[in-house]
Coordinates of C-alpha atoms and ligand atoms in Angstrom, one line a residue:
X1 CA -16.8 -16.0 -0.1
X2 CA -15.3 -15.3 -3.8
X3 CA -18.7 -13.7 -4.5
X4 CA -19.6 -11.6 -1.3
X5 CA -17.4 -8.7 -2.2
X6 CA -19.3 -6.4 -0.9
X7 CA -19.6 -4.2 -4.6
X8 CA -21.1 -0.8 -3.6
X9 CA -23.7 0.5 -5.5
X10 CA -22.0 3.2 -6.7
X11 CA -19.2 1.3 -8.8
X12 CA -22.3 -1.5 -9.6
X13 CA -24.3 1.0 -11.4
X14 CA -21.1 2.8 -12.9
X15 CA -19.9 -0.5 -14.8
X16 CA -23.0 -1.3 -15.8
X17 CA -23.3 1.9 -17.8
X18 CA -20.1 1.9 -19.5
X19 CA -19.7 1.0 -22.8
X20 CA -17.9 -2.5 -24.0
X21 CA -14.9 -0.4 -25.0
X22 CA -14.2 1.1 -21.9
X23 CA -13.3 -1.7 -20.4
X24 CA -11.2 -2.6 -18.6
X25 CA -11.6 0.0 -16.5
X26 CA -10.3 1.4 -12.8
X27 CA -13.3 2.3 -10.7
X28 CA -12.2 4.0 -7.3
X29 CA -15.8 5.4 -4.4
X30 CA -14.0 8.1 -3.1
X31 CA -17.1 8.9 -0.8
X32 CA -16.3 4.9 0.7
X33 CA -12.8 5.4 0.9
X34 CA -13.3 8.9 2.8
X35 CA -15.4 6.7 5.1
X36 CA -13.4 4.4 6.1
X37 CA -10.7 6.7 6.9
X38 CA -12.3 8.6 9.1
X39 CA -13.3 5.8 10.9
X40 CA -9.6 4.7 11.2
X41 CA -8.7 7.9 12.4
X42 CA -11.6 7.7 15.0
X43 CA -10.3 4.7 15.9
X44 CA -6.9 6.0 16.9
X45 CA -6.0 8.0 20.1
X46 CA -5.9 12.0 18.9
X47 CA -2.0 12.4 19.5
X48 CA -0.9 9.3 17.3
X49 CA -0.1 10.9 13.7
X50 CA -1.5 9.3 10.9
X51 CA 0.3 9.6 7.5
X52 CA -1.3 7.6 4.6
X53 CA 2.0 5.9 2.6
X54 CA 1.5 7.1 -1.2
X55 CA 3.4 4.8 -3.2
X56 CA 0.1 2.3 -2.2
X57 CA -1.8 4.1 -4.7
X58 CA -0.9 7.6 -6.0
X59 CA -3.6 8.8 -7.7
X60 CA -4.3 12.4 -7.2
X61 CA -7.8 12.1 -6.7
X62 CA -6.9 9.7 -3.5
X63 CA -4.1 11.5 -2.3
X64 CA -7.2 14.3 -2.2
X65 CA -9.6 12.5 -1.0
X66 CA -7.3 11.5 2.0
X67 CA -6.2 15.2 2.8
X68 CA -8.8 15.7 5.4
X69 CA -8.3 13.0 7.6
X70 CA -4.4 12.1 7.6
X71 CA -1.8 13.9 9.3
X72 CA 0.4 13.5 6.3
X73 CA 2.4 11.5 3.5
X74 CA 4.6 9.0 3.4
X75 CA 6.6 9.4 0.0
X76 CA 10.0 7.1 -1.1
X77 CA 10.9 8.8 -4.4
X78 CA 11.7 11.9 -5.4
X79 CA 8.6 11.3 -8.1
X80 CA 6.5 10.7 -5.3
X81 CA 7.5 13.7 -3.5
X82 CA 6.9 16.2 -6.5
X83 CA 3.3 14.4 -7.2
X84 CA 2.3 14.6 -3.5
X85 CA 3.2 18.0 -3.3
X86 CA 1.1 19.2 -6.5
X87 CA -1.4 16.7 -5.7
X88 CA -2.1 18.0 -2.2
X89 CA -0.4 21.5 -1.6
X90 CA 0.8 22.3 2.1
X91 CA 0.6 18.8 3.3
X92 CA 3.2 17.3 5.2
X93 CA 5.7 14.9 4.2
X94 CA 7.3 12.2 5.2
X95 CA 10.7 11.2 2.8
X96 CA 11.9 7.6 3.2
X97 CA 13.0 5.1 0.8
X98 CA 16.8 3.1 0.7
X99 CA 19.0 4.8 -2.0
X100 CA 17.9 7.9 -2.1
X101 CA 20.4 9.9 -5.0
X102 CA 21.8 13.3 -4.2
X103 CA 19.3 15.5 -6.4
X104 CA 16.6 13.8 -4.8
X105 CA 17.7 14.7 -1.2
X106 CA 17.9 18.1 -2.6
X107 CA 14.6 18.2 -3.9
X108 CA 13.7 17.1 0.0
X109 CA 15.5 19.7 1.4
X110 CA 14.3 22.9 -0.9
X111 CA 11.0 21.3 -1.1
X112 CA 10.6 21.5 2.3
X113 CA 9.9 17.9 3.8
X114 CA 9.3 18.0 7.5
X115 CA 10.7 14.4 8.0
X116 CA 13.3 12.8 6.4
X117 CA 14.3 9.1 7.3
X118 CA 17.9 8.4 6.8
X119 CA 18.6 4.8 5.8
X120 CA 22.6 4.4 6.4
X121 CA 25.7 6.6 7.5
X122 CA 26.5 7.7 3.9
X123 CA 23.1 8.7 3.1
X124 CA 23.4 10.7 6.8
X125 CA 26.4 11.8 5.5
X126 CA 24.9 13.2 1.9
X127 CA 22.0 14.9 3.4
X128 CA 24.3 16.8 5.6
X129 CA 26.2 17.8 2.8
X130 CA 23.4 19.2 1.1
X131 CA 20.9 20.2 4.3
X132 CA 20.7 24.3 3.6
X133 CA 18.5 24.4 6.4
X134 CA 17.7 22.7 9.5
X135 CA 16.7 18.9 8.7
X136 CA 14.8 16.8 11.3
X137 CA 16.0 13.4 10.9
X138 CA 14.6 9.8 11.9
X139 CA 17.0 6.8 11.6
X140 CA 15.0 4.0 10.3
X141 CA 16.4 1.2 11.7
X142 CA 16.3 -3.1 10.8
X143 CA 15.0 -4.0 14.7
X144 CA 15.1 -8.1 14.7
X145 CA 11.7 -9.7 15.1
X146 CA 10.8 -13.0 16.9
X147 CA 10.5 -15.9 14.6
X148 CA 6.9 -16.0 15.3
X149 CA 6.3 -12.9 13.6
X150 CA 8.5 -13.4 10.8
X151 CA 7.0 -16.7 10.2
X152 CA 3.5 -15.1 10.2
X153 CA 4.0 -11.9 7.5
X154 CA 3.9 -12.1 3.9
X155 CA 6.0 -9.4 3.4
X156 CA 9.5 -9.2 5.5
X157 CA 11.2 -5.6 5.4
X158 CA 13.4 -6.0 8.3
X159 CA 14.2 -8.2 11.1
X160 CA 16.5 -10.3 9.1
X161 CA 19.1 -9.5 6.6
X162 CA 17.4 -7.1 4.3
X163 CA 18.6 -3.8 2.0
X164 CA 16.4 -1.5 4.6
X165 CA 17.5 0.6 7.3
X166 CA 20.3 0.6 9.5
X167 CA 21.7 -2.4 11.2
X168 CA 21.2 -1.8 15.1
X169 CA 25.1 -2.1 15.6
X170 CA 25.7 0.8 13.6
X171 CA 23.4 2.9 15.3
X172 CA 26.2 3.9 17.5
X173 CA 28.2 5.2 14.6
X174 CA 24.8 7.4 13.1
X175 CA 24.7 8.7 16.3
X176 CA 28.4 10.1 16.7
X177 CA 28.2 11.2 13.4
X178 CA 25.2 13.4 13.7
X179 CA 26.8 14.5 17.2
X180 CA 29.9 15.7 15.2
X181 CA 30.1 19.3 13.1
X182 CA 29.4 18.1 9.9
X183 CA 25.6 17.3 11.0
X184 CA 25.3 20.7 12.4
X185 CA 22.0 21.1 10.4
X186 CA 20.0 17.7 11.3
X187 CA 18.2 17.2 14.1
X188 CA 17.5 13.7 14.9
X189 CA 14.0 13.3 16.5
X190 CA 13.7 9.5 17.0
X191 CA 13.6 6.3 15.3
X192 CA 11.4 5.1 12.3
X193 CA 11.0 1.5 11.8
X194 CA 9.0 -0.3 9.3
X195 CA 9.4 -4.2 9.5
X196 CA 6.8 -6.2 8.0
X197 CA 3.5 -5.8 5.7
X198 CA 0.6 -8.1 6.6
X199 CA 0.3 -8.2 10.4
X200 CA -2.8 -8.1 12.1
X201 CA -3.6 -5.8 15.3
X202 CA -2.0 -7.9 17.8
X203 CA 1.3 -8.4 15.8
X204 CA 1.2 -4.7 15.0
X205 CA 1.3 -3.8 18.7
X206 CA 3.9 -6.4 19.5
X207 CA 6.0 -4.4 17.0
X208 CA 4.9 -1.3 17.6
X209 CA 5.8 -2.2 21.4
X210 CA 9.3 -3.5 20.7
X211 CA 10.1 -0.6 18.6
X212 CA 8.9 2.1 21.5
X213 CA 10.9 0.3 24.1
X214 CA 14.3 -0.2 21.7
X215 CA 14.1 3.8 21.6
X216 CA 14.0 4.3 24.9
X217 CA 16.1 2.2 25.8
X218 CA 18.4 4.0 23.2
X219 CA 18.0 7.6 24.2
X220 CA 18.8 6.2 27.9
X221 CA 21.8 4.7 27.0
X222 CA 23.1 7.9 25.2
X223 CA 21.4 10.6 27.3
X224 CA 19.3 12.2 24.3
X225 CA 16.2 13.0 23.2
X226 CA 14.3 10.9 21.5
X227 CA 10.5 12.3 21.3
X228 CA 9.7 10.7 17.8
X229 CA 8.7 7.5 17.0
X230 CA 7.7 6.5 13.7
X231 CA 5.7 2.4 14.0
X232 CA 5.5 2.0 9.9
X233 CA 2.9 0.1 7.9
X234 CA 1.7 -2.8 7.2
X235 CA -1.9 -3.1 8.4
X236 CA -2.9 -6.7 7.3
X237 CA -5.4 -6.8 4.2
X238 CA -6.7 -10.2 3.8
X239 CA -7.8 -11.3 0.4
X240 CA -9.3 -14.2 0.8
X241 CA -12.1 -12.8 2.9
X242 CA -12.6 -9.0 1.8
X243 CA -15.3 -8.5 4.6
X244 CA -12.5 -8.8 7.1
X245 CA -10.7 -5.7 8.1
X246 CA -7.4 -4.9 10.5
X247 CA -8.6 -4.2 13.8
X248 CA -8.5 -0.5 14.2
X249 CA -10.2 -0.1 17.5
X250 CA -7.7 -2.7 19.4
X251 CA -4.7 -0.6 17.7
X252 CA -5.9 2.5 18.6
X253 CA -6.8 1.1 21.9
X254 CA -2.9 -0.6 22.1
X255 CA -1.4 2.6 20.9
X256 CA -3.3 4.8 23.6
X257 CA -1.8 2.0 26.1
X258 CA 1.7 2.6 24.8
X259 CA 1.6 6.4 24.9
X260 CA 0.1 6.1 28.3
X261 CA 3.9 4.7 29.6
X262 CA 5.1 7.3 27.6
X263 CA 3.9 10.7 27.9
X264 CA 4.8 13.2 25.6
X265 CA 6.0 10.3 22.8
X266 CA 5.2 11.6 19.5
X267 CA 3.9 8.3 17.9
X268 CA 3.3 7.7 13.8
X269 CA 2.1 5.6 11.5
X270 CA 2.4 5.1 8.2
X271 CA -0.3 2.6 6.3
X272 CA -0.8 2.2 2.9
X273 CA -2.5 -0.4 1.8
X274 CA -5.4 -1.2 4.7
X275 CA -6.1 2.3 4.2
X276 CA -6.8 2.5 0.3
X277 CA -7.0 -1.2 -0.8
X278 CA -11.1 -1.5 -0.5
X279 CA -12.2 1.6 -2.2
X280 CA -11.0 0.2 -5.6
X281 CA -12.1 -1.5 -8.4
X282 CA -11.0 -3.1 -11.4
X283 CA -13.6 -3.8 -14.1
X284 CA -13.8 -5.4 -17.3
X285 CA -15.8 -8.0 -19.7
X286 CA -15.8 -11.9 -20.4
X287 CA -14.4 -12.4 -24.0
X288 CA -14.3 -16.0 -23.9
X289 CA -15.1 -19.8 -22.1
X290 CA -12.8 -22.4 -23.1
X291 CA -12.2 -25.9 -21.8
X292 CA -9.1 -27.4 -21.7
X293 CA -7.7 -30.7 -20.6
X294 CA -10.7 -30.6 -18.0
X295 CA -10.0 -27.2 -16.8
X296 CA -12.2 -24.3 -17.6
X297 CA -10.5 -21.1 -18.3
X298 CA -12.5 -17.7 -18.6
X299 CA -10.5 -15.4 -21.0
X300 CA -11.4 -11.9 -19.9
X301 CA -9.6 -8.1 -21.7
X302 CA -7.2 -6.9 -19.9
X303 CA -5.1 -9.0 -17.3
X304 CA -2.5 -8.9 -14.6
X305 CA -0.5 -5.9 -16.7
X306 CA -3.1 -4.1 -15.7
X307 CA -3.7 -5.7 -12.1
X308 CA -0.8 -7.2 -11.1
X309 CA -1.7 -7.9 -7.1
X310 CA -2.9 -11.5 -7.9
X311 CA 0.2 -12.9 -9.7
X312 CA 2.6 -10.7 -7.2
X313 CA 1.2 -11.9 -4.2
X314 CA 0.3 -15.3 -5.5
X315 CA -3.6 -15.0 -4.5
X316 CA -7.2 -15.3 -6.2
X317 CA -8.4 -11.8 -6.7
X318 CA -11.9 -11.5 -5.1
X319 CA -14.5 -10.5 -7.7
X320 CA -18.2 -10.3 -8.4
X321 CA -19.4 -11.0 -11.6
X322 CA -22.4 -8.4 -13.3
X323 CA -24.2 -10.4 -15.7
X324 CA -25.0 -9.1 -19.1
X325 CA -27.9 -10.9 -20.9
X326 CA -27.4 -9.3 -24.5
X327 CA -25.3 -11.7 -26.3
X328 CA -24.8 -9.8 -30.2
X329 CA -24.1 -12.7 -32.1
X330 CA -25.6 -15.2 -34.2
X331 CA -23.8 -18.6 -32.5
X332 CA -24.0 -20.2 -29.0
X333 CA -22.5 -18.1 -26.3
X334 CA -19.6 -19.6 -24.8
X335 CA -20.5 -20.3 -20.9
X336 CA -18.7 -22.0 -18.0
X337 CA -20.7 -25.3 -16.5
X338 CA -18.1 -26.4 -14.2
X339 CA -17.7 -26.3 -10.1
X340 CA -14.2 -24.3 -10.4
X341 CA -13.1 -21.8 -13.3
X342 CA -9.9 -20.2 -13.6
X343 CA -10.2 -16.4 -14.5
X344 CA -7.2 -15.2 -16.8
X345 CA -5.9 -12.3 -19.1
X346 CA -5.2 -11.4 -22.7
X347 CA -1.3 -11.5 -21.8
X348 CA 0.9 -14.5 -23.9
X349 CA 1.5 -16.5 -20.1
X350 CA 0.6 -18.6 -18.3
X351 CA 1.1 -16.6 -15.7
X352 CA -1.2 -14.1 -16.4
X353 CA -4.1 -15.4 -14.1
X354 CA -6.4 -12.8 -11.3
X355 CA -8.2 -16.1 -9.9
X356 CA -7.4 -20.0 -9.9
X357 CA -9.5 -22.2 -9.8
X358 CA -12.4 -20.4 -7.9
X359 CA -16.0 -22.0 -7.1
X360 CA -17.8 -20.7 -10.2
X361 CA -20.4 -17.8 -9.5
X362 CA -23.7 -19.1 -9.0
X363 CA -24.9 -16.6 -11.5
X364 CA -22.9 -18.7 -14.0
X365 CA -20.1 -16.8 -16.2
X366 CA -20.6 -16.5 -19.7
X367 CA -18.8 -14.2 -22.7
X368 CA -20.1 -11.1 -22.4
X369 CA -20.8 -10.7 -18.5
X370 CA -18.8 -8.3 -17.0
X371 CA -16.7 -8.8 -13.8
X372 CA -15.5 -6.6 -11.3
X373 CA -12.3 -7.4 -9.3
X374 CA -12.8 -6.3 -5.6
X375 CA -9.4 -5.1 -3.3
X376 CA -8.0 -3.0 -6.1
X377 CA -7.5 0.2 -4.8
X378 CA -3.8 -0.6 -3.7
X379 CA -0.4 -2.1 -5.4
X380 CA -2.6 -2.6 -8.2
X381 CA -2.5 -0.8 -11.5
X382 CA 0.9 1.7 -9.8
X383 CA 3.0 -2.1 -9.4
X384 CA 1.5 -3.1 -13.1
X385 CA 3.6 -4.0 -16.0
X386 CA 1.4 -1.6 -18.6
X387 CA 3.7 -1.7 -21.8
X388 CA 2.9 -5.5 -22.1
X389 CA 1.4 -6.8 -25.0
X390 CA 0.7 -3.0 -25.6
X391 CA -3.8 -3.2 -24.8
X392 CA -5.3 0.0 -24.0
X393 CA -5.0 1.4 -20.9
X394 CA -7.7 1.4 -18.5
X395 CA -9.7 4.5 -17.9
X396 CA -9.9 5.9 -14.6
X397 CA -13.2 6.8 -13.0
X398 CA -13.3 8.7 -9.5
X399 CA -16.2 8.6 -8.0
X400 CA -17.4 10.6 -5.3
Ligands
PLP1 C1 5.4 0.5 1.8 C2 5.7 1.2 3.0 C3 4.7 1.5 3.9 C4 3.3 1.1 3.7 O1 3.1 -0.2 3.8 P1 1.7 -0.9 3.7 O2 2.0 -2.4 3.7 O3 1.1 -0.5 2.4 O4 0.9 -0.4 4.8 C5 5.0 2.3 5.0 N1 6.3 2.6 5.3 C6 7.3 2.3 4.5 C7 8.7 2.8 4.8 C8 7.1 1.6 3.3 O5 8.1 1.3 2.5

């Protein structure tokens, strides 16, 4: 399972060419990651919006890459927003994120986002100060979820006591408050919710369902409009199998349900990392096999300052290894011969570790061989701790 991560030929043959001191090195197939985005969008009834959620991964050359398939961009900085908006000119943004400052809902107003999702009354109450134009509005609100569900997610954003969004019982108040004259200048289009990272199709819907239904029920209750809905992220990206992928075609087909009892519902989402995850790559070289207390432990440059998804999430990075038969030196090489090996970093901890204890390759693993680290195309190197230890940066290699 470890093994059969599905390397494309592209980054196989790109890390094989590089030279020992580029390494480690960032690999990201643009042409694969264009791929599978247009299939998610096929997947996905025509009127649901799709905005891909940058701070998953950044890069320029995604954000590009992405431009002709999503209807948008998620951004929750005001960094974010003035990279988006170089990266890919013209597109549409999305601008969410709790504690936003002042000068950063400035820069949304002047730089002209076309959704802004308002996380409490006194950030409501800021961006009205500051709108100098008409500001369409979402209140993201902290719906509960069902036990099940919260139970089920890695990753909890809302549905229990969190810093995001606004509590339902104060939606009341957001409401009378953009009602009043000092809101004169936002117009709230509906409700953006985004509760949990890791669910699979089914759960999504369930959400996506609940969230739909609280709205309406909402915009009854107060006799207004409420056309928008924004679902969130959170597509589920399994590790531990990295031939699995969320269901797209039983969303989409769930979502065309939901706007079906709901004509005219503007419905978005907003995924990050099941959209970008599998396109990258992070690659580097074996620079030692050592035993210890029974254990084996391969030492390879580089570490989780550079990919930090393993120890964050607690999970064995999938990899392949590329073997390298030119060993330079004079001595023995040093080689793993156990069942399991543990694949760590250059970094000073014990907690600097991409896989534990894994089933060793059948290839073997040996100083030298290179190995490439599958599922790093998002909250890898952008969530890193870089400065650590101070090792060269990884290059960055987009290919298309
Ligand atoms: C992070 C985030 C997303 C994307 O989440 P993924 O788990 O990467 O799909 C979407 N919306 C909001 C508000 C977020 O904070």
């Amino acid at each position: 399972m470890i093994t059969s991560t599905m390397i494309t030929s592209t980054i196989r043959d790109h890390i094989t060419v590089l030279h020992s001191d580029e390494l480690p090195a960032y690999l990201y197939d643009l042409s694969a990651l264009r791929k599978y985005a247009a299939a998610v969008r096929a997947a996905l009834p025509a009127e649901v919006e799709l905005y891909y959620a940058a701070k998953a991964n950044p890069e320029s050359g995604i954000l590009a890459a992405l431009s002709t398939v999503v209807t948008g961009y998620e951004v929750s900085s005001g960094g974010e927003l003035t990279h988006v908006r170089k990266a890919v000119p013209g597109a549409p943004l999305a601008f969410g994120g709790p504690g936003k400052t002042s000068d950063e809902i400035t820069l949304a107003v002047e730089g002209g986002v076309e959704r802004i999702h308002v996380e409490s009354e006194h950030e409501l109450r800021l961006l009205a100060a500051r709108a100098t134009r008409p500001m369409d509005v979402l209140l993201r609100v902290n719906l509960p979820l069902d036990a099940g569900t919260l139970h089920a997610v890695p990753l909890a954003m809302g549905g229990r006591p969190t810093p995001f969004g606004i509590d339902p019982a104060r939606i009341d108040a957001c409401l009378a408050l953009l009602a009043g004259p000092e809101c004169r200048r936002l117009r709230l289009r509906g409700i953006h919710a985004h509760l949990a990272s890791g669910l699979d199709a089914a759960a999504q819907l369930t959400v996506a369902q609940r969230i739909v239904d609280w709205t309406m029920h909402l915009a009854r209750r107060h006799r207004i409009r409420l056309d928008e809905v924004n679902v969130g992220g959170g597509m589920a990206v399994d590790y531990a199998d990295p031939a699995a992928r969320f269901d797209w075609t039983a969303f989409g087909a769930g979502l065309a349900r939901i706007l079906d009892r709901h004509p005219g519902l503007r419905l978005r989402i907003e995924p990050g990392r099941a959209l970008t995850a599998y396109c990258g790559w992070y690659a580097t070289e074996v620079l030692d096999v050592k035993r210890s207390h029974g254990e084996e432990f391969a030492i390879l440059r580089g570490g989780t300052h550079h990919l930090r998804t393993p120890a964050a999430r607690g999970h064995d990075q999938p990899f392949t290894v590329l073997p390298v038969d030119a060993w330079p030196h004079p001595w023995p090489r040093p080689a793993a011969t156990a069942d399991a090996i543990t694949l760590a970093g250059q970094l000073c901890t014990p907690k600097d570790i991409l896989a534990r204890r894994v089933p060793a390759p059948a290839s073997g693993l040996r100083a030298g061989d290179r190995v490439a680290f599958a599922m790093a195309g998002a909250y890898a190197w952008n969530i890193s701790h870089h400065s650590f230890l101070m090792h060269p940066r990884p290059g960055t290699h987009l290919l298309s």
